[in-house]
PDB file of C-alpha atoms in Angstrom:
ATOM      1  CA  UNK A   1      12.164 -10.587  -3.600  1.00 43.00           C
ATOM      2  CA  UNK A   2      15.355  -9.966  -5.701  1.00 46.00           C
ATOM      3  CA  UNK A   3      14.821  -6.912  -8.304  1.00 48.00           C
ATOM      4  CA  UNK A   4      16.569  -9.077 -10.817  1.00 44.00           C
ATOM      5  CA  UNK A   5      14.161 -11.521 -10.441  1.00 44.00           C
ATOM      6  CA  UNK A   6      11.740  -9.408 -11.754  1.00 44.00           C
ATOM      7  CA  UNK A   7      12.666  -8.230 -14.791  1.00 45.00           C
ATOM      8  CA  UNK A   8      10.035  -9.513 -17.634  1.00 45.00           C
ATOM      9  CA  UNK A   9      12.204 -12.048 -19.485  1.00 41.00           C
ATOM     10  CA  UNK A  10       9.979 -12.556 -22.439  1.00 41.00           C
ATOM     11  CA  UNK A  11       9.937  -8.719 -23.314  1.00 38.00           C
ATOM     12  CA  UNK A  12      14.220  -8.384 -22.766  1.00 38.00           C
ATOM     13  CA  UNK A  13      14.286 -12.323 -24.860  1.00 38.00           C
ATOM     14  CA  UNK A  14      12.412 -10.883 -27.988  1.00 37.00           C
ATOM     15  CA  UNK A  15      12.580  -6.470 -27.842  1.00 40.00           C
ATOM     16  CA  UNK A  16      16.349  -5.579 -27.881  1.00 41.00           C
ATOM     17  CA  UNK A  17      15.529  -2.405 -26.112  1.00 52.00           C
ATOM     18  CA  UNK A  18      12.258  -2.794 -24.328  1.00 65.00           C
ATOM     19  CA  UNK A  19      10.452   0.568 -23.930  1.00 84.00           C
ATOM     20  CA  UNK A  20       8.114   1.084 -20.929  1.00 91.00           C
ATOM     21  CA  UNK A  21       5.754   3.938 -22.577  1.00 91.00           C
ATOM     22  CA  UNK A  22       5.093   1.039 -25.805  1.00 92.00           C
ATOM     23  CA  UNK A  23       4.534  -1.690 -23.314  1.00 93.00           C
ATOM     24  CA  UNK A  24       2.106   0.395 -21.100  1.00 95.00           C
ATOM     25  CA  UNK A  25       0.322   1.309 -24.736  1.00 94.00           C
ATOM     26  CA  UNK A  26       0.526  -2.527 -25.767  1.00 93.00           C
ATOM     27  CA  UNK A  27      -0.983  -3.602 -21.715  1.00 95.00           C
ATOM     28  CA  UNK A  28      -3.982  -0.548 -22.268  1.00 96.00           C
ATOM     29  CA  UNK A  29      -4.748  -1.860 -25.660  1.00 94.00           C
ATOM     30  CA  UNK A  30      -5.601  -5.140 -24.219  1.00 93.00           C
ATOM     31  CA  UNK A  31      -7.101  -4.292 -21.240  1.00 94.00           C
ATOM     32  CA  UNK A  32      -9.465  -2.637 -23.520  1.00 95.00           C
ATOM     33  CA  UNK A  33     -10.344  -5.902 -25.220  1.00 92.00           C
ATOM     34  CA  UNK A  34     -12.432  -7.229 -22.305  1.00 92.00           C
ATOM     35  CA  UNK A  35     -12.919  -4.392 -19.740  1.00 93.00           C
ATOM     36  CA  UNK A  36     -13.053  -0.445 -20.018  1.00 95.00           C
ATOM     37  CA  UNK A  37      -9.821   0.861 -17.885  1.00 96.00           C
ATOM     38  CA  UNK A  38      -9.039   3.512 -15.319  1.00 95.00           C
ATOM     39  CA  UNK A  39      -6.492   5.190 -15.201  1.00 96.00           C
ATOM     40  CA  UNK A  40      -4.651   7.630 -12.294  1.00 96.00           C
ATOM     41  CA  UNK A  41      -1.879   9.997 -13.808  1.00 97.00           C
ATOM     42  CA  UNK A  42      -0.488  12.258 -10.962  1.00 96.00           C
ATOM     43  CA  UNK A  43       1.554  15.069 -12.640  1.00 94.00           C
ATOM     44  CA  UNK A  44      -0.108  15.237 -15.922  1.00 95.00           C
ATOM     45  CA  UNK A  45       1.503  18.516 -16.783  1.00 93.00           C
ATOM     46  CA  UNK A  46      -0.304  20.138 -20.027  1.00 95.00           C
ATOM     47  CA  UNK A  47      -1.463  16.133 -20.534  1.00 95.00           C
ATOM     48  CA  UNK A  48       0.140  16.216 -24.355  1.00 94.00           C
ATOM     49  CA  UNK A  49       3.210  16.808 -24.397  1.00 90.00           C
ATOM     50  CA  UNK A  50       5.685  13.393 -23.921  1.00 88.00           C
ATOM     51  CA  UNK A  51       2.745  12.448 -22.629  1.00 93.00           C
ATOM     52  CA  UNK A  52       1.831   8.424 -22.507  1.00 93.00           C
ATOM     53  CA  UNK A  53      -1.654   8.358 -22.789  1.00 95.00           C
ATOM     54  CA  UNK A  54      -3.022  11.309 -24.713  1.00 95.00           C
ATOM     55  CA  UNK A  55      -3.245   9.311 -27.800  1.00 94.00           C
ATOM     56  CA  UNK A  56      -4.661   6.680 -26.320  1.00 96.00           C
ATOM     57  CA  UNK A  57      -7.732   8.869 -24.708  1.00 95.00           C
ATOM     58  CA  UNK A  58      -8.345  10.251 -28.627  1.00 94.00           C
ATOM     59  CA  UNK A  59      -8.991   7.181 -29.689  1.00 94.00           C
ATOM     60  CA  UNK A  60     -10.321   4.927 -27.371  1.00 95.00           C
ATOM     61  CA  UNK A  61     -13.920   5.702 -25.594  1.00 92.00           C
ATOM     62  CA  UNK A  62     -12.754   3.158 -22.999  1.00 95.00           C
ATOM     63  CA  UNK A  63     -10.315   4.743 -21.135  1.00 96.00           C
ATOM     64  CA  UNK A  64     -11.462   7.025 -18.140  1.00 96.00           C
ATOM     65  CA  UNK A  65      -8.324   8.962 -16.778  1.00 96.00           C
ATOM     66  CA  UNK A  66      -8.020  11.054 -13.364  1.00 97.00           C
ATOM     67  CA  UNK A  67      -4.865  13.492 -14.011  1.00 97.00           C
ATOM     68  CA  UNK A  68      -4.027  15.846 -11.398  1.00 97.00           C
ATOM     69  CA  UNK A  69      -1.323  18.691 -12.034  1.00 95.00           C
ATOM     70  CA  UNK A  70      -0.493  21.463  -9.347  1.00 93.00           C
ATOM     71  CA  UNK A  71       0.849  24.216 -11.345  1.00 91.00           C
ATOM     72  CA  UNK A  72      -1.507  26.726 -12.873  1.00 91.00           C
ATOM     73  CA  UNK A  73      -0.455  27.403 -15.992  1.00 92.00           C
ATOM     74  CA  UNK A  74       0.255  23.298 -16.709  1.00 93.00           C
ATOM     75  CA  UNK A  75      -3.009  23.029 -15.577  1.00 96.00           C
ATOM     76  CA  UNK A  76      -4.695  25.503 -17.961  1.00 96.00           C
ATOM     77  CA  UNK A  77      -3.469  23.853 -20.965  1.00 96.00           C
ATOM     78  CA  UNK A  78      -4.719  20.376 -19.616  1.00 97.00           C
ATOM     79  CA  UNK A  79      -7.789  22.055 -19.104  1.00 96.00           C
ATOM     80  CA  UNK A  80      -7.864  22.893 -23.166  1.00 96.00           C
ATOM     81  CA  UNK A  81      -5.798  19.623 -24.281  1.00 95.00           C
ATOM     82  CA  UNK A  82      -8.592  17.246 -22.604  1.00 94.00           C
ATOM     83  CA  UNK A  83     -11.782  18.734 -24.000  1.00 93.00           C
ATOM     84  CA  UNK A  84     -11.146  16.215 -27.094  1.00 92.00           C
ATOM     85  CA  UNK A  85     -11.987  13.509 -24.523  1.00 93.00           C
ATOM     86  CA  UNK A  86     -13.666  15.660 -21.356  1.00 92.00           C
ATOM     87  CA  UNK A  87     -16.768  13.362 -20.732  1.00 91.00           C
ATOM     88  CA  UNK A  88     -13.713   9.993 -20.124  1.00 93.00           C
ATOM     89  CA  UNK A  89     -11.721  12.751 -18.182  1.00 95.00           C
ATOM     90  CA  UNK A  90     -11.491  13.907 -14.598  1.00 96.00           C
ATOM     91  CA  UNK A  91      -8.859  16.942 -13.655  1.00 97.00           C
ATOM     92  CA  UNK A  92      -7.956  18.128 -10.480  1.00 97.00           C
ATOM     93  CA  UNK A  93      -5.215  21.193  -9.465  1.00 97.00           C
ATOM     94  CA  UNK A  94      -3.373  19.951  -7.048  1.00 96.00           C
ATOM     95  CA  UNK A  95      -0.568  17.635  -6.132  1.00 93.00           C
ATOM     96  CA  UNK A  96      -0.482  14.569  -3.959  1.00 93.00           C
ATOM     97  CA  UNK A  97       1.908  14.440  -0.848  1.00 91.00           C
ATOM     98  CA  UNK A  98       1.557  12.676   2.815  1.00 91.00           C
ATOM     99  CA  UNK A  99      -0.583  16.068   4.109  1.00 91.00           C
ATOM    100  CA  UNK A 100      -3.638  17.692   3.143  1.00 95.00           C
ATOM    101  CA  UNK A 101      -3.119  21.685   2.556  1.00 95.00           C
ATOM    102  CA  UNK A 102      -0.951  23.749   1.131  1.00 94.00           C
ATOM    103  CA  UNK A 103       3.037  23.239  -0.874  1.00 89.00           C
ATOM    104  CA  UNK A 104       5.402  25.310  -1.933  1.00 88.00           C
ATOM    105  CA  UNK A 105       7.094  24.247  -5.714  1.00 84.00           C
ATOM    106  CA  UNK A 106      10.040  25.200  -7.303  1.00 82.00           C
ATOM    107  CA  UNK A 107       9.830  25.927 -10.487  1.00 77.00           C
ATOM    108  CA  UNK A 108      13.192  26.729 -12.603  1.00 70.00           C
ATOM    109  CA  UNK A 109      14.037  29.087 -15.778  1.00 70.00           C
ATOM    110  CA  UNK A 110      15.185  27.474 -18.608  1.00 62.00           C
ATOM    111  CA  UNK A 111      19.056  28.589 -19.418  1.00 54.00           C
ATOM    112  CA  UNK A 112      18.393  29.528 -22.848  1.00 61.00           C
ATOM    113  CA  UNK A 113      15.917  32.406 -22.492  1.00 58.00           C
ATOM    114  CA  UNK A 114      14.933  32.552 -18.733  1.00 54.00           C
ATOM    115  CA  UNK A 115      11.159  31.545 -19.135  1.00 60.00           C
ATOM    116  CA  UNK A 116       9.631  29.164 -15.905  1.00 57.00           C
ATOM    117  CA  UNK A 117      10.264  25.520 -16.960  1.00 55.00           C
ATOM    118  CA  UNK A 118       7.070  23.768 -15.246  1.00 55.00           C
ATOM    119  CA  UNK A 119       8.319  20.356 -16.828  1.00 60.00           C
ATOM    120  CA  UNK A 120      10.928  20.171 -14.022  1.00 59.00           C
ATOM    121  CA  UNK A 121       8.995  21.640 -10.979  1.00 57.00           C
ATOM    122  CA  UNK A 122       9.543  20.227  -8.435  1.00 59.00           C
ATOM    123  CA  UNK A 123       8.305  19.839  -4.428  1.00 62.00           C
ATOM    124  CA  UNK A 124      10.339  22.393  -2.020  1.00 51.00           C
ATOM    125  CA  UNK A 125      12.277  20.623   0.476  1.00 48.00           C
ATOM    126  CA  UNK A 126      13.397  23.864   2.001  1.00 41.00           C
ATOM    127  CA  UNK A 127      11.077  26.871   4.086  1.00 38.00           C
ATOM    128  CA  UNK A 128      13.255  29.243   1.860  1.00 40.00           C
ATOM    129  CA  UNK A 129      11.652  30.934  -0.253  1.00 40.00           C
ATOM    130  CA  UNK A 130      13.581  31.083  -3.892  1.00 40.00           C
ATOM    131  CA  UNK A 131      13.896  34.337  -5.235  1.00 44.00           C
ATOM    132  CA  UNK A 132      11.244  35.594  -7.975  1.00 43.00           C
ATOM    133  CA  UNK A 133      13.913  36.304 -10.987  1.00 42.00           C
ATOM    134  CA  UNK A 134      15.177  34.661 -13.445  1.00 46.00           C
ATOM    135  CA  UNK A 135      16.331  31.738 -11.262  1.00 65.00           C
ATOM    136  CA  UNK A 136      12.690  30.330 -10.939  1.00 72.00           C
ATOM    137  CA  UNK A 137       9.901  31.080  -8.844  1.00 81.00           C
ATOM    138  CA  UNK A 138       7.796  29.137  -6.248  1.00 85.00           C
ATOM    139  CA  UNK A 139       4.434  28.500  -5.962  1.00 85.00           C
ATOM    140  CA  UNK A 140       1.997  27.377  -3.525  1.00 91.00           C
ATOM    141  CA  UNK A 141      -0.303  24.631  -4.270  1.00 92.00           C
ATOM    142  CA  UNK A 142      -3.000  22.661  -3.038  1.00 95.00           C
ATOM    143  CA  UNK A 143      -1.930  19.291  -1.485  1.00 94.00           C
ATOM    144  CA  UNK A 144      -4.090  16.164  -1.247  1.00 95.00           C
ATOM    145  CA  UNK A 145      -3.336  12.587   0.241  1.00 94.00           C
ATOM    146  CA  UNK A 146      -3.935   9.595  -1.814  1.00 94.00           C
ATOM    147  CA  UNK A 147      -6.911   8.736   0.698  1.00 92.00           C
ATOM    148  CA  UNK A 148      -8.356  12.537  -0.079  1.00 94.00           C
ATOM    149  CA  UNK A 149      -8.108  12.042  -3.633  1.00 94.00           C
ATOM    150  CA  UNK A 150      -9.875   8.686  -3.758  1.00 91.00           C
ATOM    151  CA  UNK A 151     -12.562  10.633  -1.703  1.00 91.00           C
ATOM    152  CA  UNK A 152     -13.152  12.742  -4.044  1.00 92.00           C
ATOM    153  CA  UNK A 153     -12.694  10.916  -7.127  1.00 93.00           C
ATOM    154  CA  UNK A 154     -15.997  10.339  -9.420  1.00 89.00           C
ATOM    155  CA  UNK A 155     -13.982   7.652 -11.545  1.00 83.00           C
ATOM    156  CA  UNK A 156     -13.852   3.994 -10.393  1.00 82.00           C
ATOM    157  CA  UNK A 157     -10.663   2.812  -8.254  1.00 87.00           C
ATOM    158  CA  UNK A 158      -7.614   2.720 -10.950  1.00 93.00           C
ATOM    159  CA  UNK A 159      -6.555  -0.505 -12.620  1.00 95.00           C
ATOM    160  CA  UNK A 160      -3.178   1.778 -13.715  1.00 96.00           C
ATOM    161  CA  UNK A 161      -1.048   4.350 -12.253  1.00 96.00           C
ATOM    162  CA  UNK A 162       0.887   6.786 -14.210  1.00 97.00           C
ATOM    163  CA  UNK A 163       3.786   9.048 -11.979  1.00 94.00           C
ATOM    164  CA  UNK A 164       6.224  12.304 -13.505  1.00 91.00           C
ATOM    165  CA  UNK A 165       6.912  13.899 -10.310  1.00 86.00           C
ATOM    166  CA  UNK A 166      10.294  14.730 -10.698  1.00 73.00           C
ATOM    167  CA  UNK A 167      12.346  12.697  -8.685  1.00 72.00           C
ATOM    168  CA  UNK A 168       9.259  12.206  -5.397  1.00 83.00           C
ATOM    169  CA  UNK A 169       8.049   9.504  -7.637  1.00 86.00           C
ATOM    170  CA  UNK A 170       9.434   6.565  -6.039  1.00 84.00           C
ATOM    171  CA  UNK A 171       7.893   8.473  -2.483  1.00 86.00           C
ATOM    172  CA  UNK A 172       4.928   8.605  -3.608  1.00 89.00           C
ATOM    173  CA  UNK A 173       4.752   5.073  -4.680  1.00 88.00           C
ATOM    174  CA  UNK A 174       5.528   3.855  -1.175  1.00 86.00           C
ATOM    175  CA  UNK A 175       2.870   6.069  -0.182  1.00 88.00           C
ATOM    176  CA  UNK A 176       0.522   4.628  -2.565  1.00 86.00           C
ATOM    177  CA  UNK A 177      -2.575   2.340  -0.861  1.00 84.00           C
ATOM    178  CA  UNK A 178      -2.069  -0.213  -3.093  1.00 71.00           C
ATOM    179  CA  UNK A 179      -4.578  -2.975  -1.808  1.00 67.00           C
ATOM    180  CA  UNK A 180      -7.169  -0.198  -1.892  1.00 71.00           C
ATOM    181  CA  UNK A 181      -6.516   1.012  -5.208  1.00 72.00           C
ATOM    182  CA  UNK A 182      -6.777  -2.506  -7.193  1.00 83.00           C
ATOM    183  CA  UNK A 183      -3.539  -1.669  -9.104  1.00 92.00           C
ATOM    184  CA  UNK A 184      -2.160  -3.967 -11.920  1.00 94.00           C
ATOM    185  CA  UNK A 185      -0.290  -1.567 -13.651  1.00 96.00           C
ATOM    186  CA  UNK A 186       2.099   1.093 -12.475  1.00 95.00           C
ATOM    187  CA  UNK A 187       4.512   3.511 -14.810  1.00 96.00           C
ATOM    188  CA  UNK A 188       7.059   5.810 -13.795  1.00 93.00           C
ATOM    189  CA  UNK A 189       8.334   8.434 -16.005  1.00 88.00           C
ATOM    190  CA  UNK A 190      11.930   8.886 -14.827  1.00 80.00           C
ATOM    191  CA  UNK A 191      13.368  10.844 -18.107  1.00 69.00           C
ATOM    192  CA  UNK A 192      14.867  14.100 -15.528  1.00 64.00           C
ATOM    193  CA  UNK A 193      14.838  12.021 -12.163  1.00 64.00           C
ATOM    194  CA  UNK A 194      17.378  14.576 -10.724  1.00 64.00           C
ATOM    195  CA  UNK A 195      18.690  11.305  -8.786  1.00 70.00           C
ATOM    196  CA  UNK A 196      22.073   9.247  -9.825  1.00 74.00           C
ATOM    197  CA  UNK A 197      21.711   6.358 -11.415  1.00 75.00           C
ATOM    198  CA  UNK A 198      22.860   4.462  -8.969  1.00 81.00           C
ATOM    199  CA  UNK A 199      20.483   6.038  -6.510  1.00 80.00           C
ATOM    200  CA  UNK A 200      17.881   5.440  -8.590  1.00 79.00           C
ATOM    201  CA  UNK A 201      18.343   1.832  -9.516  1.00 81.00           C
ATOM    202  CA  UNK A 202      18.855   1.228  -5.349  1.00 84.00           C
ATOM    203  CA  UNK A 203      15.242   3.124  -5.230  1.00 84.00           C
ATOM    204  CA  UNK A 204      13.668   1.342  -7.984  1.00 85.00           C
ATOM    205  CA  UNK A 205      15.305  -1.958  -6.333  1.00 87.00           C
ATOM    206  CA  UNK A 206      13.614  -0.969  -3.215  1.00 86.00           C
ATOM    207  CA  UNK A 207       9.709  -0.399  -4.793  1.00 86.00           C
ATOM    208  CA  UNK A 208      10.089  -3.395  -6.947  1.00 90.00           C
ATOM    209  CA  UNK A 209      10.378  -5.189  -4.047  1.00 89.00           C
ATOM    210  CA  UNK A 210       7.040  -3.657  -2.008  1.00 86.00           C
ATOM    211  CA  UNK A 211       5.222  -3.727  -5.353  1.00 90.00           C
ATOM    212  CA  UNK A 212       6.624  -7.843  -5.725  1.00 90.00           C
ATOM    213  CA  UNK A 213       4.737  -8.156  -2.283  1.00 87.00           C
ATOM    214  CA  UNK A 214       1.251  -7.063  -3.849  1.00 88.00           C
ATOM    215  CA  UNK A 215       1.403  -9.326  -6.681  1.00 89.00           C
ATOM    216  CA  UNK A 216       3.291  -7.261  -9.325  1.00 92.00           C
ATOM    217  CA  UNK A 217       5.905  -9.664 -11.018  1.00 91.00           C
ATOM    218  CA  UNK A 218       6.753  -8.124 -14.170  1.00 91.00           C
ATOM    219  CA  UNK A 219       9.293  -5.367 -14.753  1.00 91.00           C
ATOM    220  CA  UNK A 220      10.310  -3.072 -18.359  1.00 90.00           C
ATOM    221  CA  UNK A 221      13.211  -0.315 -17.151  1.00 87.00           C
ATOM    222  CA  UNK A 222      15.594   1.149 -19.999  1.00 84.00           C
ATOM    223  CA  UNK A 223      17.022   3.329 -17.519  1.00 78.00           C
ATOM    224  CA  UNK A 224      14.774   6.369 -18.050  1.00 81.00           C
ATOM    225  CA  UNK A 225      11.003   5.123 -17.359  1.00 89.00           C
ATOM    226  CA  UNK A 226       9.973   2.187 -15.492  1.00 92.00           C
ATOM    227  CA  UNK A 227       6.694  -0.475 -15.792  1.00 95.00           C
ATOM    228  CA  UNK A 228       5.674  -3.342 -13.552  1.00 94.00           C
ATOM    229  CA  UNK A 229       2.615  -4.840 -13.387  1.00 94.00           C
ATOM    230  CA  UNK A 230       0.680  -8.156 -12.868  1.00 93.00           C
ATOM    231  CA  UNK A 231       0.879 -10.648 -14.894  1.00 91.00           C
ATOM    232  CA  UNK A 232      -0.630 -14.296 -15.015  1.00 87.00           C
ATOM    233  CA  UNK A 233       2.121 -16.380 -13.330  1.00 79.00           C
ATOM    234  CA  UNK A 234       2.673 -19.032 -16.327  1.00 74.00           C
ATOM    235  CA  UNK A 235       2.362 -17.501 -18.986  1.00 69.00           C
ATOM    236  CA  UNK A 236       5.018 -18.260 -21.599  1.00 69.00           C
ATOM    237  CA  UNK A 237       3.307 -14.884 -23.839  1.00 70.00           C
ATOM    238  CA  UNK A 238       6.573 -12.923 -25.295  1.00 68.00           C
ATOM    239  CA  UNK A 239       3.924 -10.161 -25.200  1.00 76.00           C
ATOM    240  CA  UNK A 240       2.644  -8.322 -22.056  1.00 84.00           C
ATOM    241  CA  UNK A 241       0.341  -9.937 -20.479  1.00 85.00           C
ATOM    242  CA  UNK A 242      -1.955  -8.150 -17.264  1.00 88.00           C
ATOM    243  CA  UNK A 243      -4.167 -10.646 -14.813  1.00 84.00           C
ATOM    244  CA  UNK A 244      -7.847  -9.719 -15.102  1.00 84.00           C
ATOM    245  CA  UNK A 245      -9.820  -7.596 -12.333  1.00 79.00           C
ATOM    246  CA  UNK A 246     -11.326  -9.891 -10.111  1.00 70.00           C
TER     247      UNK A 246
END
């Protein structure tokens, strides 16, 4: 299945500039009309800054969010920012990767003031340790696989998967046990994706093919963020519609 064939034509037709984050919130609000919604968010940062679900969690008690953040400082803020809806939120101080154990994450510094820029932290692919000076730091973090995370989660299996992992998101999608999770919506934040637009397009084409094989038949991608979901096959609605859980 080609990437272009999956584009959500009704959305492109009615919205000059479809925004994946807006469509995601529209989808969640519609799902809440007939069910509670379970979300798995990997790379939650502080749970508030440019976060696609923070406002919804405040307003809707029918959402349960499992939020995963590996870095210690953002995780402390995540705990604080999640207190308003603590009863419907489960937090894990870890990253998700192919292996359980410990991984190193590079944290660059802001060019202006040299402070650590945790928004742009990423898994280190080098064995060399970054010097602890103005260029950044390396922090060791707990790592779990998706399978391990599913086993320790108390929440229902998620309907929606959200990822913001600084260029590692597409790798994670390919590791995701989609049949096991029963996902109906996948959202990837690519605002600070370090890859070139060409490389990103090729990678998204690859995962769109993977998702397409698992029933995902709608896409909105604005060049920054990517959203794919399972829609009723013969829907003619100009608005986003999601298949109900079986």
